[in-house]
Amino acid sequence: MPDETTPETETNAPEAGADCGAERSAALEAEVADLKDRMLRTLAEMENLRRRTEREMADARQYAVANFARDMLNVSDNLRRAIDAIPGDSKGAVDPVLAALIEGVEVTERGLAQTLQKFGIKPIEAKGQKFDPERHQAMFEVEDPDQPSGTVAEVVQTGYVIGDRVLRPAFVGVAKGGPKHA
């Protein structure tokens, strides 16, 4: 009888081995699919990280000077105040030393404005524009029936942008009492 059981076992053995091999093959295929999916997700994540880093670096380059520029705007304002403090009729009638000083302050102001422009810092044109709370800070209202209500009537302090961001809003007086702004 032992001979009879041996062939039976041998016949069942290949089927059991085939089932085990098929299970192992299916498990390996599932693992390969999982690893391929994880690899593709990692590649996509790395590409997104690369793009985000490039964007952040470009922003950092463009806006790195923002704090310094903000401080330099105070210098520009003071130069403008110094020039505006000189009476218009006395600019030409002063002694040569004072005239040279005035000219030096004006040249310095122009040079600073050019340097700011070189770094993408531009003044906000506000007068006559529709009031925009993103770019303007209302300081007061002006009764002016000739201007549409909501229009910037006066600029107290010039505002500036760097790239597409507001560096400093323009301090303005806004017209009221006129026709509504279209």
PDB file of C-alpha atoms in Angstrom:
ATOM      1  CA  MET A   1       0.000   0.000   0.000  1.00  0.00           C
ATOM      2  CA  PRO A   2       2.778   2.439   0.527  1.00  0.00           C
ATOM      3  CA  ASP A   3       3.355   2.365  -3.213  1.00  0.00           C
ATOM      4  CA  GLU A   4      -0.211   3.396  -3.890  1.00  0.00           C
ATOM      5  CA  THR A   5      -0.078   6.455  -1.696  1.00  0.00           C
ATOM      6  CA  THR A   6       3.163   7.686  -3.120  1.00  0.00           C
ATOM      7  CA  PRO A   7       1.811   8.352  -6.620  1.00  0.00           C
ATOM      8  CA  GLU A   8      -1.167  10.110  -5.109  1.00  0.00           C
ATOM      9  CA  THR A   9       1.058  12.401  -3.115  1.00  0.00           C
ATOM     10  CA  GLU A  10       3.186  13.088  -6.149  1.00  0.00           C
ATOM     11  CA  THR A  11       0.131  14.014  -8.183  1.00  0.00           C
ATOM     12  CA  ASN A  12      -1.137  16.424  -5.524  1.00  0.00           C
ATOM     13  CA  ALA A  13       2.295  17.930  -4.928  1.00  0.00           C
ATOM     14  CA  PRO A  14       2.571  19.763  -8.275  1.00  0.00           C
ATOM     15  CA  GLU A  15      -0.911  21.259  -7.815  1.00  0.00           C
ATOM     16  CA  ALA A  16      -0.037  22.508  -4.335  1.00  0.00           C
ATOM     17  CA  GLY A  17       3.250  23.891  -5.671  1.00  0.00           C
ATOM     18  CA  ALA A  18       1.430  25.566  -8.550  1.00  0.00           C
ATOM     19  CA  ASP A  19      -1.037  27.184  -6.138  1.00  0.00           C
ATOM     20  CA  CYS A  20       1.835  28.356  -3.962  1.00  0.00           C
ATOM     21  CA  GLY A  21       3.696  29.673  -7.026  1.00  0.00           C
ATOM     22  CA  ALA A  22       0.580  31.473  -8.305  1.00  0.00           C
ATOM     23  CA  GLU A  23      -0.006  33.055  -4.888  1.00  0.00           C
ATOM     24  CA  ARG A  24       3.625  34.080  -4.674  1.00  0.00           C
ATOM     25  CA  SER A  25       3.490  35.473  -8.212  1.00  0.00           C
ATOM     26  CA  ALA A  26       0.306  37.429  -7.411  1.00  0.00           C
ATOM     27  CA  ALA A  27       1.869  38.753  -4.206  1.00  0.00           C
ATOM     28  CA  LEU A  28       4.991  39.839  -6.091  1.00  0.00           C
ATOM     29  CA  GLU A  29       2.902  41.525  -8.802  1.00  0.00           C
ATOM     30  CA  ALA A  30       0.905  43.369  -6.142  1.00  0.00           C
ATOM     31  CA  GLU A  31       4.131  44.461  -4.460  1.00  0.00           C
ATOM     32  CA  VAL A  32       5.566  45.610  -7.815  1.00  0.00           C
ATOM     33  CA  ALA A  33       2.363  47.568  -8.538  1.00  0.00           C
ATOM     34  CA  ASP A  34       2.484  49.138  -5.061  1.00  0.00           C
ATOM     35  CA  LEU A  35       6.155  50.074  -5.437  1.00  0.00           C
ATOM     36  CA  LYS A  36       5.520  51.490  -8.933  1.00  0.00           C
ATOM     37  CA  ASP A  37       2.620  53.580  -7.582  1.00  0.00           C
ATOM     38  CA  ARG A  38       4.757  54.866  -4.688  1.00  0.00           C
ATOM     39  CA  MET A  39       7.606  55.689  -7.073  1.00  0.00           C
ATOM     40  CA  LEU A  40       5.290  57.636  -9.419  1.00  0.00           C
ATOM     41  CA  ARG A  41       3.795  59.557  -6.481  1.00  0.00           C
ATOM     42  CA  THR A  42       7.271  60.347  -5.183  1.00  0.00           C
ATOM     43  CA  LEU A  43       8.349  61.588  -8.619  1.00  0.00           C
ATOM     44  CA  ALA A  44       5.245  63.774  -8.881  1.00  0.00           C
ATOM     45  CA  GLU A  45       5.842  65.111  -5.366  1.00  0.00           C
ATOM     46  CA  MET A  46       9.461  65.893  -6.200  1.00  0.00           C
ATOM     47  CA  GLU A  47       8.417  67.733  -9.376  1.00  0.00           C
ATOM     48  CA  ASN A  48       5.861  69.774  -7.390  1.00  0.00           C
ATOM     49  CA  LEU A  49       8.513  70.547  -4.774  1.00  0.00           C
ATOM     50  CA  ARG A  50      10.943  71.658  -7.497  1.00  0.00           C
ATOM     51  CA  ARG A  51       8.342  73.989  -9.042  1.00  0.00           C
ATOM     52  CA  ARG A  52       7.318  75.414  -5.654  1.00  0.00           C
ATOM     53  CA  THR A  53      10.970  75.992  -4.719  1.00  0.00           C
ATOM     54  CA  GLU A  54      11.631  77.778  -8.029  1.00  0.00           C
ATOM     55  CA  ARG A  55       8.578  79.990  -7.430  1.00  0.00           C
ATOM     56  CA  GLU A  56       9.651  80.760  -3.858  1.00  0.00           C
ATOM     57  CA  MET A  57      13.194  81.555  -4.974  1.00  0.00           C
ATOM     58  CA  ALA A  58      11.904  83.909  -7.690  1.00  0.00           C
ATOM     59  CA  ASP A  59       9.672  85.637  -5.132  1.00  0.00           C
ATOM     60  CA  ALA A  60      12.553  85.871  -2.664  1.00  0.00           C
ATOM     61  CA  ARG A  61      14.775  87.459  -5.306  1.00  0.00           C
ATOM     62  CA  GLN A  62      12.095  89.933  -6.334  1.00  0.00           C
ATOM     63  CA  TYR A  63      10.904  90.860  -2.849  1.00  0.00           C
ATOM     64  CA  ALA A  64      14.140  90.515  -0.845  1.00  0.00           C
ATOM     65  CA  VAL A  65      14.735  94.247  -0.950  1.00  0.00           C
ATOM     66  CA  ALA A  66      11.233  95.098   0.312  1.00  0.00           C
ATOM     67  CA  ASN A  67      12.190  95.956   3.908  1.00  0.00           C
ATOM     68  CA  PHE A  68      15.236  97.931   2.803  1.00  0.00           C
ATOM     69  CA  ALA A  69      13.182  99.694   0.134  1.00  0.00           C
ATOM     70  CA  ARG A  70      10.517 100.625   2.685  1.00  0.00           C
ATOM     71  CA  ASP A  71      13.202 102.355   4.765  1.00  0.00           C
ATOM     72  CA  MET A  72      14.605 104.068   1.683  1.00  0.00           C
ATOM     73  CA  LEU A  73      11.146 105.477   0.900  1.00  0.00           C
ATOM     74  CA  ASN A  74      11.405 107.492   4.113  1.00  0.00           C
ATOM     75  CA  VAL A  75      14.674 108.962   2.827  1.00  0.00           C
ATOM     76  CA  SER A  76      12.998 109.768  -0.490  1.00  0.00           C
ATOM     77  CA  ASP A  77      10.098 111.442   1.320  1.00  0.00           C
ATOM     78  CA  ASN A  78      12.504 113.567   3.361  1.00  0.00           C
ATOM     79  CA  LEU A  79      14.401 114.643   0.246  1.00  0.00           C
ATOM     80  CA  ARG A  80      11.100 115.638  -1.385  1.00  0.00           C
ATOM     81  CA  ARG A  81      10.070 117.582   1.745  1.00  0.00           C
ATOM     82  CA  ALA A  82      13.400 119.419   1.714  1.00  0.00           C
ATOM     83  CA  ILE A  83      12.913 120.410  -1.933  1.00  0.00           C
ATOM     84  CA  ASP A  84       9.277 121.423  -1.380  1.00  0.00           C
ATOM     85  CA  ALA A  85      10.257 123.557   1.643  1.00  0.00           C
ATOM     86  CA  ILE A  86      12.199 125.940  -0.599  1.00  0.00           C
ATOM     87  CA  PRO A  87       9.939 128.722  -1.849  1.00  0.00           C
ATOM     88  CA  GLY A  88       9.590 128.509  -5.640  1.00  0.00           C
ATOM     89  CA  ASP A  89      10.512 132.136  -6.296  1.00  0.00           C
ATOM     90  CA  SER A  90      13.685 132.000  -4.212  1.00  0.00           C
ATOM     91  CA  LYS A  91      15.229 128.943  -5.933  1.00  0.00           C
ATOM     92  CA  GLY A  92      16.923 131.016  -8.592  1.00  0.00           C
ATOM     93  CA  ALA A  93      17.579 134.107  -6.466  1.00  0.00           C
ATOM     94  CA  VAL A  94      19.683 132.479  -3.761  1.00  0.00           C
ATOM     95  CA  ASP A  95      23.430 132.649  -3.364  1.00  0.00           C
ATOM     96  CA  PRO A  96      25.495 130.112  -5.355  1.00  0.00           C
ATOM     97  CA  VAL A  97      26.324 127.928  -2.333  1.00  0.00           C
ATOM     98  CA  LEU A  98      22.669 127.467  -1.424  1.00  0.00           C
ATOM     99  CA  ALA A  99      21.776 126.916  -5.099  1.00  0.00           C
ATOM    100  CA  ALA A 100      24.405 124.161  -5.286  1.00  0.00           C
ATOM    101  CA  LEU A 101      22.960 122.572  -2.140  1.00  0.00           C
ATOM    102  CA  ILE A 102      19.442 122.648  -3.608  1.00  0.00           C
ATOM    103  CA  GLU A 103      20.701 121.152  -6.860  1.00  0.00           C
ATOM    104  CA  GLY A 104      22.553 118.434  -4.928  1.00  0.00           C
ATOM    105  CA  VAL A 105      19.413 117.471  -3.017  1.00  0.00           C
ATOM    106  CA  GLU A 106      17.410 117.341  -6.281  1.00  0.00           C
ATOM    107  CA  VAL A 107      20.065 115.184  -7.979  1.00  0.00           C
ATOM    108  CA  THR A 108      20.149 112.881  -4.955  1.00  0.00           C
ATOM    109  CA  GLU A 109      16.366 112.523  -5.046  1.00  0.00           C
ATOM    110  CA  ARG A 110      16.411 111.691  -8.782  1.00  0.00           C
ATOM    111  CA  GLY A 111      19.229 109.172  -8.259  1.00  0.00           C
ATOM    112  CA  LEU A 112      17.318 107.470  -5.445  1.00  0.00           C
ATOM    113  CA  ALA A 113      14.168 107.341  -7.599  1.00  0.00           C
ATOM    114  CA  GLN A 114      16.167 105.746 -10.451  1.00  0.00           C
ATOM    115  CA  THR A 115      17.685 103.174  -8.090  1.00  0.00           C
ATOM    116  CA  LEU A 116      14.270 102.270  -6.701  1.00  0.00           C
ATOM    117  CA  GLN A 117      12.959 101.928 -10.263  1.00  0.00           C
ATOM    118  CA  LYS A 118      15.913  99.674 -11.146  1.00  0.00           C
ATOM    119  CA  PHE A 119      14.811  97.256  -8.402  1.00  0.00           C
ATOM    120  CA  GLY A 120      11.186  97.228  -9.591  1.00  0.00           C
ATOM    121  CA  ILE A 121       9.891  99.760  -7.063  1.00  0.00           C
ATOM    122  CA  LYS A 122       7.441 102.131  -8.717  1.00  0.00           C
ATOM    123  CA  PRO A 123       5.203 104.917  -7.409  1.00  0.00           C
ATOM    124  CA  ILE A 124       1.463 104.374  -7.348  1.00  0.00           C
ATOM    125  CA  GLU A 125      -0.323 106.882  -9.566  1.00  0.00           C
ATOM    126  CA  ALA A 126      -3.258 107.771  -7.334  1.00  0.00           C
ATOM    127  CA  LYS A 127      -4.561 111.273  -8.101  1.00  0.00           C
ATOM    128  CA  GLY A 128      -7.713 111.165 -10.211  1.00  0.00           C
ATOM    129  CA  GLN A 129      -7.995 107.370  -9.887  1.00  0.00           C
ATOM    130  CA  LYS A 130     -10.887 105.486  -8.325  1.00  0.00           C
ATOM    131  CA  PHE A 131     -10.138 104.796  -4.648  1.00  0.00           C
ATOM    132  CA  ASP A 132      -8.714 101.278  -4.267  1.00  0.00           C
ATOM    133  CA  PRO A 133      -8.355 100.067  -0.666  1.00  0.00           C
ATOM    134  CA  GLU A 134      -5.678  97.614  -1.818  1.00  0.00           C
ATOM    135  CA  ARG A 135      -3.421 100.475  -3.011  1.00  0.00           C
ATOM    136  CA  HIS A 136      -4.690 103.556  -1.186  1.00  0.00           C
ATOM    137  CA  GLN A 137      -5.221 104.483   2.443  1.00  0.00           C
ATOM    138  CA  ALA A 138      -7.934 107.108   2.902  1.00  0.00           C
ATOM    139  CA  MET A 139      -6.833 109.820   5.324  1.00  0.00           C
ATOM    140  CA  PHE A 140      -9.760 112.207   4.885  1.00  0.00           C
ATOM    141  CA  GLU A 141     -12.674 113.107   2.621  1.00  0.00           C
ATOM    142  CA  VAL A 142     -12.795 116.159   0.384  1.00  0.00           C
ATOM    143  CA  GLU A 143     -16.035 117.919  -0.539  1.00  0.00           C
ATOM    144  CA  ASP A 144     -15.678 118.322  -4.295  1.00  0.00           C
ATOM    145  CA  PRO A 145     -18.828 118.330  -6.438  1.00  0.00           C
ATOM    146  CA  ASP A 146     -16.688 118.441  -9.611  1.00  0.00           C
ATOM    147  CA  GLN A 147     -15.065 115.042  -9.025  1.00  0.00           C
ATOM    148  CA  PRO A 148     -16.908 111.730  -8.901  1.00  0.00           C
ATOM    149  CA  SER A 149     -17.467 110.435  -5.397  1.00  0.00           C
ATOM    150  CA  GLY A 150     -14.833 107.837  -4.488  1.00  0.00           C
ATOM    151  CA  THR A 151     -12.088 109.436  -6.615  1.00  0.00           C
ATOM    152  CA  VAL A 152      -8.686 110.237  -5.139  1.00  0.00           C
ATOM    153  CA  ALA A 153      -8.663 114.036  -4.923  1.00  0.00           C
ATOM    154  CA  GLU A 154      -5.371 114.587  -3.079  1.00  0.00           C
ATOM    155  CA  VAL A 155      -2.236 112.577  -2.400  1.00  0.00           C
ATOM    156  CA  VAL A 156      -0.691 113.205   1.010  1.00  0.00           C
ATOM    157  CA  GLN A 157       2.076 110.623   0.647  1.00  0.00           C
ATOM    158  CA  THR A 158       3.009 108.709  -2.493  1.00  0.00           C
ATOM    159  CA  GLY A 159       2.533 104.961  -2.360  1.00  0.00           C
ATOM    160  CA  TYR A 160       4.822 102.402  -3.970  1.00  0.00           C
ATOM    161  CA  VAL A 161       4.619  98.887  -5.387  1.00  0.00           C
ATOM    162  CA  ILE A 162       7.355  96.315  -5.808  1.00  0.00           C
ATOM    163  CA  GLY A 163       6.516  93.882  -8.581  1.00  0.00           C
ATOM    164  CA  ASP A 164       2.800  93.311  -8.118  1.00  0.00           C
ATOM    165  CA  ARG A 165       2.772  93.834  -4.327  1.00  0.00           C
ATOM    166  CA  VAL A 166       2.043  97.058  -2.490  1.00  0.00           C
ATOM    167  CA  LEU A 167       5.152  98.177  -0.649  1.00  0.00           C
ATOM    168  CA  ARG A 168       3.434 101.185   0.900  1.00  0.00           C
ATOM    169  CA  PRO A 169      -0.105 102.371   0.175  1.00  0.00           C
ATOM    170  CA  ALA A 170      -0.660 105.920  -1.012  1.00  0.00           C
ATOM    171  CA  PHE A 171      -2.118 108.143   1.717  1.00  0.00           C
ATOM    172  CA  VAL A 172      -4.943 109.986   0.011  1.00  0.00           C
ATOM    173  CA  GLY A 173      -7.897 112.296   0.374  1.00  0.00           C
ATOM    174  CA  VAL A 174     -11.025 110.928  -1.301  1.00  0.00           C
ATOM    175  CA  ALA A 175     -13.639 113.101  -3.025  1.00  0.00           C
ATOM    176  CA  LYS A 176     -17.241 112.953  -1.887  1.00  0.00           C
ATOM    177  CA  GLY A 177     -20.351 114.767  -2.899  1.00  0.00           C
ATOM    178  CA  GLY A 178     -19.905 114.549  -6.659  1.00  0.00           C
ATOM    179  CA  PRO A 179     -21.555 112.090  -9.033  1.00  0.00           C
ATOM    180  CA  LYS A 180     -20.981 108.402  -8.343  1.00  0.00           C
ATOM    181  CA  HIS A 181     -17.804 106.905  -9.867  1.00  0.00           C
ATOM    182  CA  ALA A 182     -18.624 104.822 -12.944  1.00  0.00           C
TER     183      ALA A 182
END
